[in-house]
Amino acid sequence: MSAPTLSDIDDAMEMQSIPVGYRDTPQDEEDDDEDTFSDDDEIDELGMIAASSPQPNQKDPALKRNSYLTYIFVGLAAIILLVEVLRGKEGSLSLNARTKATSDDLSTSSGTTGDNLIIEFTVANLRTNSANCSHVGKMLQCIPQHNNATNKFRIQLHKSWAPIGVKRFQELTEANFWDDARIFRVVPNFVSQFGISSYPDVQKYYDSLGNLKDDKVIGSNKRGTLTFATSGRNTRTTQLFINTADNKFLDKQGFSPIGEVLAAGDGYGSMDVVDEMYSKYGEGPDQGMIKEEGKDYLEEKYPLLSYFVTAVFV
């Protein structure tokens, strides 16, 4: 059963002003022989019968019933409106409280809100001595030489630097796009590049989304910054690189950093991990073949490439 609406109230109120001669109310059978109008009735400008207002001592049961129904509808509607007003105030207070909490979180949290988007990468096949490596299936997984303890590093994204790029990177991370992704182009003291999925169907899907518009260059391509690769204006897709040297000359070419590698912390390293990504293949891996054949091509031709095991928000 639906609650009375405001239109119901208008209809009920309108019934109080409709001339009796036109009221759509059943009449008693005993009134059938009586004239509906008398000579004493006043005629309005349109020739209609002008009915007088019902009096408190009105004896007509139908009119009394209609009056009672009108009062009931008005009362119910008033109660419903009062409840909605109270709910609106409560919702407004709740929204204000959530807004304040979110605003406070932007300046204090380190999750996936505001300017604090931090992702932890776990890397396999880092370049080191063979004593720290072991085979897992076809792949050679190595523990970094710098401390023999971690093959993880963290990146912090900065929306204030590049909001469009950060949004895409966040979407890719949430979709587990980086899992098994190879760092296929490692040029020492320049860049370590990645961003082609090892699963062709996944890459085709993201390629179908089209290119990103460029962000303004606000950050600088210093060592440790993360930047989308491009082939011209507004051509960013899923490929990025980490600057392993100060490459500020890239700023003028439109390369807009979206984040930076954090300093080492408890259980994770920093640029020392990035510097150990396997570089012996140089620029040998063919990007077209990676897109077309994925892991099959990579494991057969370039089995030692470093790759991401996981990438998760922390």
XYZ file of C-alpha atoms in Angstrom:
314
model
C 0.000 0.000 0.000
C 1.390 3.368 -1.022
C 1.304 6.399 1.261
C -0.836 9.451 0.363
C 0.907 11.921 -1.889
C 0.624 15.690 -2.153
C -1.682 15.284 -5.169
C -4.032 13.237 -2.978
C -4.215 16.149 -0.549
C -4.949 18.617 -3.363
C -7.760 16.402 -4.648
C -9.286 16.104 -1.190
C -9.110 19.853 -0.581
C -10.542 20.585 -4.018
C -13.630 18.511 -3.150
C -14.525 21.041 -0.476
C -14.957 23.805 -3.064
C -16.672 21.873 -5.881
C -20.348 22.941 -6.314
C -22.737 20.376 -4.835
C -24.494 20.044 -8.141
C -21.217 18.737 -9.699
C -19.817 16.669 -6.798
C -19.172 13.125 -7.907
C -20.844 11.646 -4.822
C -23.621 9.007 -4.914
C -27.008 10.332 -3.743
C -29.585 8.512 -1.645
C -32.403 6.946 -3.657
C -35.030 8.948 -1.770
C -33.646 12.177 -3.272
C -34.147 11.045 -6.868
C -37.510 12.785 -7.224
C -36.353 16.092 -5.794
C -35.070 18.904 -7.968
C -31.354 19.355 -7.688
C -31.612 23.145 -7.965
C -34.212 25.634 -6.672
C -35.341 29.080 -7.740
C -33.587 30.583 -4.745
C -30.170 29.355 -5.837
C -27.750 32.063 -6.979
C -26.402 31.903 -10.511
C -22.725 32.772 -11.107
C -21.285 34.432 -14.252
C -20.959 31.098 -16.046
C -24.537 30.069 -15.261
C -23.375 27.452 -12.753
C -25.014 26.806 -9.388
C -23.115 28.513 -6.572
C -23.212 26.136 -3.607
C -22.890 27.352 -0.069
C -20.154 25.998 2.178
C -21.048 22.888 4.223
C -22.224 23.735 7.734
C -21.147 21.956 10.926
C -24.643 20.580 11.400
C -24.726 19.121 7.873
C -26.865 15.992 7.955
C -25.678 14.440 4.662
C -23.745 11.230 5.620
C -21.818 11.277 2.342
C -20.552 14.807 2.987
C -19.592 13.926 6.536
C -17.719 10.861 5.302
C -15.871 12.939 2.711
C -14.955 15.518 5.328
C -13.588 12.839 7.639
C -11.573 11.310 4.793
C -10.166 14.714 3.941
C -9.042 15.276 7.521
C -7.492 11.788 7.621
C -5.584 12.347 4.363
C -4.379 15.756 5.502
C -3.269 14.325 8.829
C -1.436 11.410 7.220
C 0.237 13.691 4.709
C 1.356 16.042 7.475
C 2.887 13.109 9.367
C 4.658 11.856 6.219
C 6.038 15.306 5.433
C 7.271 15.682 9.017
C 9.019 12.303 8.836
C 10.674 13.217 5.508
C 11.855 16.547 6.888
C 13.355 14.837 9.917
C 15.031 12.247 7.705
C 16.416 14.980 5.477
C 17.943 16.763 8.455
C 19.438 13.517 9.743
C 20.865 12.695 6.304
C 22.314 16.188 6.004
C 24.011 15.889 9.374
C 25.345 12.454 8.458
C 26.657 13.734 5.109
C 28.325 16.699 6.781
C 29.972 14.362 9.282
C 31.247 12.070 6.498
C 32.489 15.054 4.508
C 34.421 16.367 7.501
C 35.899 12.924 8.172
C 36.943 12.573 4.532
C 38.497 16.034 4.581
C 40.476 15.123 7.680
C 41.585 11.844 6.069
C 42.998 13.661 3.045
C 45.640 15.283 5.196
C 46.440 12.345 7.481
C 45.841 8.985 5.781
C 48.107 6.983 3.487
C 45.489 4.833 1.744
C 43.769 5.356 -1.583
C 42.406 8.827 -0.804
C 43.478 12.366 -1.568
C 47.112 12.864 -2.504
C 48.311 9.716 -0.740
C 48.041 6.826 -3.155
C 50.724 4.346 -2.178
C 51.298 1.059 -4.013
C 53.675 -1.695 -2.955
C 55.296 -3.671 -5.787
C 56.767 -7.130 -5.334
C 59.398 -7.894 -7.977
C 60.816 -11.205 -9.232
C 64.004 -11.849 -11.219
C 66.063 -9.007 -9.850
C 69.654 -8.820 -11.037
C 71.984 -10.249 -8.396
C 74.429 -13.077 -7.835
C 73.206 -16.604 -8.523
C 73.473 -17.618 -4.864
C 70.381 -15.521 -4.133
C 68.281 -16.933 -6.976
C 65.982 -19.944 -7.259
C 63.818 -21.345 -10.029
C 60.021 -21.274 -9.634
C 58.628 -23.101 -12.624
C 60.383 -21.665 -15.663
C 61.188 -18.389 -13.961
C 64.291 -17.474 -11.997
C 63.359 -15.488 -8.900
C 66.089 -13.566 -7.108
C 66.358 -11.779 -3.782
C 67.922 -8.303 -4.064
C 71.625 -8.139 -3.320
C 71.382 -4.895 -1.346
C 70.040 -6.487 1.832
C 69.116 -10.095 0.998
C 65.759 -9.415 2.636
C 63.281 -7.767 0.316
C 62.229 -7.567 -3.296
C 59.606 -4.902 -2.654
C 59.420 -1.156 -3.148
C 56.675 1.441 -2.878
C 55.458 4.222 -5.112
C 53.404 7.208 -3.992
C 51.104 8.743 -6.602
C 50.396 12.479 -6.608
C 47.022 13.613 -7.940
C 48.166 17.218 -7.709
C 50.869 16.455 -10.260
C 48.830 14.555 -12.840
C 45.191 13.751 -11.984
C 44.407 12.044 -15.302
C 47.463 9.818 -15.185
C 46.975 8.961 -11.519
C 43.380 7.914 -12.144
C 44.436 5.533 -14.927
C 47.247 4.078 -12.813
C 44.854 3.533 -9.927
C 42.368 1.772 -12.219
C 45.108 -0.495 -13.569
C 46.294 -1.348 -10.071
C 42.793 -2.138 -8.838
C 42.328 -4.434 -11.859
C 45.595 -6.336 -11.059
C 46.957 -5.252 -14.433
C 50.565 -5.274 -13.159
C 50.580 -8.944 -12.112
C 53.228 -10.754 -14.196
C 53.990 -7.570 -16.157
C 57.633 -7.513 -17.338
C 59.984 -4.577 -16.976
C 60.828 -5.076 -20.631
C 63.080 -2.071 -21.278
C 65.847 -1.358 -18.784
C 68.471 1.206 -19.785
C 70.862 1.723 -16.840
C 71.121 5.304 -15.579
C 68.141 6.285 -17.699
C 64.807 4.435 -17.329
C 63.162 1.149 -16.408
C 60.042 0.773 -18.543
C 56.986 -1.487 -18.104
C 53.250 -1.468 -18.752
C 52.378 -4.138 -21.336
C 50.272 -6.931 -19.865
C 51.595 -10.474 -20.161
C 48.035 -11.454 -21.131
C 47.133 -10.331 -24.682
C 43.366 -10.183 -24.063
C 43.890 -7.855 -21.110
C 46.145 -5.569 -23.140
C 43.691 -5.489 -26.042
C 40.948 -4.367 -23.711
C 42.921 -1.426 -22.341
C 44.162 -0.477 -25.786
C 40.525 -0.324 -26.880
C 39.824 2.355 -24.276
C 41.853 4.848 -26.269
C 44.596 7.257 -25.295
C 44.693 9.556 -22.287
C 44.826 13.298 -22.602
C 48.057 14.838 -21.393
C 48.441 16.258 -17.907
C 50.350 19.488 -17.459
C 53.961 18.924 -16.451
C 54.067 19.917 -12.794
C 56.518 17.432 -11.296
C 59.992 17.005 -12.731
C 61.548 13.828 -14.132
C 64.064 13.413 -11.344
C 65.556 10.069 -10.348
C 62.878 7.934 -8.748
C 59.848 9.535 -10.400
C 57.188 7.525 -12.258
C 56.036 8.808 -15.656
C 53.796 7.644 -18.515
C 55.583 6.843 -21.769
C 54.278 8.624 -24.867
C 54.740 8.703 -28.624
C 53.538 12.285 -28.995
C 50.817 14.541 -27.626
C 47.832 12.830 -25.945
C 49.129 9.311 -26.618
C 49.449 7.855 -23.124
C 48.080 4.314 -22.689
C 49.355 1.798 -20.110
C 53.143 2.091 -20.422
C 55.238 3.905 -17.829
C 58.846 4.193 -16.757
C 60.749 4.904 -13.583
C 63.505 7.446 -14.017
C 66.752 5.875 -12.751
C 68.659 9.137 -13.275
C 67.799 12.836 -13.274
C 66.121 13.252 -16.660
C 64.806 16.787 -16.314
C 65.215 17.361 -20.050
C 62.076 15.199 -20.443
C 59.984 17.895 -18.742
C 60.118 20.139 -21.801
C 59.078 17.214 -23.994
C 55.751 16.870 -22.145
C 56.515 13.868 -19.950
C 54.453 14.449 -16.806
C 55.465 12.468 -13.671
C 52.554 10.982 -11.702
C 54.420 9.742 -8.617
C 57.713 8.778 -7.027
C 59.491 5.847 -5.403
C 59.449 6.192 -1.619
C 62.419 5.854 0.689
C 62.994 2.366 2.121
C 60.965 1.314 5.124
C 60.199 -1.693 7.271
C 60.012 -4.678 4.921
C 60.513 -2.838 1.641
C 63.339 -1.186 -0.254
C 63.579 1.863 -2.476
C 65.495 2.746 -5.646
C 68.069 0.134 -4.704
C 65.452 -2.470 -5.682
C 64.612 -0.670 -8.941
C 68.316 -0.458 -9.817
C 68.527 -4.272 -9.679
C 65.918 -4.886 -12.359
C 67.446 -7.103 -15.038
C 69.075 -5.016 -17.769
C 71.133 -7.446 -19.862
C 68.485 -7.650 -22.599
C 68.696 -3.889 -23.156
C 65.999 -2.846 -25.607
C 65.753 -6.287 -27.208
C 62.169 -7.337 -26.307
C 59.716 -6.507 -29.090
C 56.697 -4.603 -27.765
C 54.456 -5.799 -30.581
C 55.280 -9.437 -29.852
C 54.614 -8.928 -26.137
C 51.162 -7.567 -26.972
C 50.486 -10.410 -29.391
C 51.890 -13.435 -27.550
C 52.367 -12.283 -23.945
C 54.028 -14.679 -21.507
C 54.686 -17.357 -24.135
C 56.958 -15.005 -26.053
C 58.589 -13.559 -22.927
C 59.350 -16.854 -21.199
C 60.831 -18.352 -24.353
C 62.907 -15.395 -25.535
C 63.571 -13.340 -22.395
C 63.212 -15.600 -19.337
C 65.370 -13.440 -17.050
C 63.366 -10.233 -17.343
C 62.356 -8.800 -14.000
C 58.588 -8.691 -13.473
C 55.959 -7.694 -10.940
C 54.470 -10.484 -8.886
C 51.882 -8.209 -7.311
C 51.098 -4.517 -6.943
C 48.701 -3.574 -4.141
C 47.569 -0.425 -2.345
C 48.856 -0.106 1.222
